[in-house]
Amino acid sequence: MNIRHLDLLVCPVSLGPLRVARVDQTGTNSSYIISGVLTCESCGSEYPIVEGIPRFVSSENYASGFGLEWTKHARTQYDSYSGISASEDRFYGQTHWARDLRGQHILEVGSGSGRFTEHAALTGATVVSLDYSCAVEANYKSNGHRENVLIVHADIFAMPFAKDFFDKVFCFGVLQHTPDPKSAFMMLPQFLKSNGLLCADIYKATLRRTLFNTKHYIRPFTRKVNPEKLYTAVVKYIDFMWPLASLIRKIPKGHGINWQLLIADYSSLGLSGKILKEWAYLDTFDMLAPKYDMHVREKTFKSWVKESFLVDIETELTGHGVVARARKP
Ligand SMILES: C[S@@+](CC[C@H](N)C(=O)[O-])C[C@H]1O[C@@H](n2cnc3c(N)ncnc32)[C@H](O)[C@@H]1O
Ligand SMILES: [Zn+2]
């Protein structure tokens, strides 16, 4: 972490300021701490910096499957790797934010490999990006070198930031995978300053996405399997099914049939060949591994946003779920 970013962090226990207690290793640029210790001036709690990332949680938690997923697929969904603009389109399509946000502070909650961190950083804003799993390490490899990015290993339920601080907060693909999505959502507005903008999404509950969705009948079993073993099984399954999936894809709405066969088929995005298959490994695992996976109705999600006292609320259904945009009064 860049020492310049220390002011962006507080102790998640006391909310007091942190200071650098020890530096064990710096980068070639000495203002980057690779390993060391932060300590809270109020309560004395200590937080290690490991591999350049300040750590407020350990990696052993319910999100470790995500850590594995984003380590194996650290670049798969980056636009610069896939050759399509899916991440950029989703970032701007959902947030409706301007492309130049220099001088602002953005908080990203649940970054995964950091495919959206990249686009948030390109706005010129200072971006603080956290995740609960060791996906932070994948994000650090891709975005840690950026002067305007701070990557943090932390929990949405105990975020180490000052309240009422950020101009913008976004949280994509995360809430449904927490043990209590509504409480997780309620954490987000606290970190926005007055007039700050929030954008968050969650899986939508429609008949097609719930009752008629094969994953819900299989996941109760697969979510209990060790992530490494499950990933190996997913790769074998996709490899075995791929010739059939390639034929099914050719018939009208064929990619929908593939999804029901538990083959995450993103051919509709224009992907093909090796990259299409990589996305299939990644997202089939992503369907089957999460410990928590909740779908909510648009009106339910909207009611949470209203309860959080945000204003100018908009919700919409997209291919990814229900998206909400709102402003803190
Ligand atoms: C499906 S991934 C989405 C990642 C990224 N936003 C994307 O769309 O590519 C969900 C992410 O939420 C993170 N997550 C789950 N529970 C969390 C929590 N309590 N606090 C912070 N992140 C959490 C997981 O570690 C995982 O990286
Ligand atoms: Zn403290």
PDB file of C-alpha atoms and ligand atoms in Angstrom, residues 62-63 66 70 77 110-112 115-116 130-133 135 154-157 172-174 177-178 286, ligand 1:
ATOM      1  CA  TYR A  62     -17.022 -18.434   3.840  1.00  0.00           C
ATOM      2  CA  ALA A  63     -15.699 -16.542   0.779  1.00  0.00           C
ATOM      3  CA  PHE A  66     -14.244 -16.823  -4.376  1.00  0.00           C
ATOM      4  CA  TRP A  70     -10.454 -15.167  -8.789  1.00  0.00           C
ATOM      5  CA  GLN A  77     -13.214 -11.093 -17.239  1.00  0.00           C
ATOM      6  CA  GLY A 110     -16.456  -6.836  -3.173  1.00  0.00           C
ATOM      7  CA  SER A 111     -13.981  -6.351  -6.010  1.00  0.00           C
ATOM      8  CA  GLY A 112     -13.235  -9.963  -6.956  1.00  0.00           C
ATOM      9  CA  ARG A 115     -12.339  -5.964 -13.422  1.00  0.00           C
ATOM     10  CA  PHE A 116     -14.449  -2.970 -12.305  1.00  0.00           C
ATOM     11  CA  LEU A 130     -12.118  -4.146  -0.758  1.00  0.00           C
ATOM     12  CA  ASP A 131     -12.884  -7.837  -0.793  1.00  0.00           C
ATOM     13  CA  TYR A 132     -13.327 -10.493   1.893  1.00  0.00           C
ATOM     14  CA  SER A 133     -11.384 -13.205   0.050  1.00  0.00           C
ATOM     15  CA  ALA A 135      -9.199 -12.216  -4.531  1.00  0.00           C
ATOM     16  CA  ALA A 154     -11.851  -6.514   4.712  1.00  0.00           C
ATOM     17  CA  ASP A 155     -15.448  -7.464   5.396  1.00  0.00           C
ATOM     18  CA  ILE A 156     -18.495  -5.512   4.214  1.00  0.00           C
ATOM     19  CA  PHE A 157     -19.842  -5.858   7.769  1.00  0.00           C
ATOM     20  CA  PHE A 172     -21.615  -5.389  -7.912  1.00  0.00           C
ATOM     21  CA  GLY A 173     -22.277  -9.104  -7.660  1.00  0.00           C
ATOM     22  CA  VAL A 174     -21.702  -9.272  -3.917  1.00  0.00           C
ATOM     23  CA  HIS A 177     -23.279 -13.924  -1.588  1.00  0.00           C
ATOM     24  CA  THR A 178     -23.289 -12.589   1.984  1.00  0.00           C
ATOM     25  CA  ASP A 286     -19.432 -19.344  -9.502  1.00  0.00           C
TER      26      ASP A 286
HETATM   27  C1  LIG B   1     -19.308 -12.904  -7.612  1.00  0.00           C
HETATM   28  S1  LIG B   1     -17.927 -12.091  -6.899  1.00  0.00           S
HETATM   29  C2  LIG B   1     -18.078 -10.496  -7.665  1.00  0.00           C
HETATM   30  C3  LIG B   1     -16.754  -9.797  -7.815  1.00  0.00           C
HETATM   31  C4  LIG B   1     -16.769  -8.520  -8.672  1.00  0.00           C
HETATM   32  N1  LIG B   1     -17.588  -7.480  -8.088  1.00  0.00           N
HETATM   33  C5  LIG B   1     -17.249  -8.871 -10.061  1.00  0.00           C
HETATM   34  O1  LIG B   1     -18.440  -8.696 -10.338  1.00  0.00           O
HETATM   35  O2  LIG B   1     -16.417  -9.332 -10.854  1.00  0.00           O
HETATM   36  C6  LIG B   1     -18.468 -11.767  -5.237  1.00  0.00           C
HETATM   37  C7  LIG B   1     -17.359 -11.175  -4.376  1.00  0.00           C
HETATM   38  O3  LIG B   1     -17.938 -10.774  -3.116  1.00  0.00           O
HETATM   39  C8  LIG B   1     -16.966 -10.997  -2.128  1.00  0.00           C
HETATM   40  N2  LIG B   1     -17.611 -11.041  -0.809  1.00  0.00           N
HETATM   41  C9  LIG B   1     -18.436 -11.983  -0.319  1.00  0.00           C
HETATM   42  N3  LIG B   1     -18.760 -11.695   0.965  1.00  0.00           N
HETATM   43  C10 LIG B   1     -18.118 -10.532   1.273  1.00  0.00           C
HETATM   44  C11 LIG B   1     -18.037  -9.735   2.456  1.00  0.00           C
HETATM   45  N4  LIG B   1     -18.651 -10.097   3.578  1.00  0.00           N
HETATM   46  N5  LIG B   1     -17.311  -8.617   2.409  1.00  0.00           N
HETATM   47  C12 LIG B   1     -16.655  -8.241   1.263  1.00  0.00           C
HETATM   48  N6  LIG B   1     -16.674  -8.972   0.126  1.00  0.00           N
HETATM   49  C13 LIG B   1     -17.397 -10.104   0.133  1.00  0.00           C
HETATM   50  C14 LIG B   1     -16.348 -12.325  -2.542  1.00  0.00           C
HETATM   51  O4  LIG B   1     -15.114 -12.563  -1.921  1.00  0.00           O
HETATM   52  C15 LIG B   1     -16.265 -12.191  -4.047  1.00  0.00           C
HETATM   53  O5  LIG B   1     -15.022 -11.737  -4.499  1.00  0.00           O
END
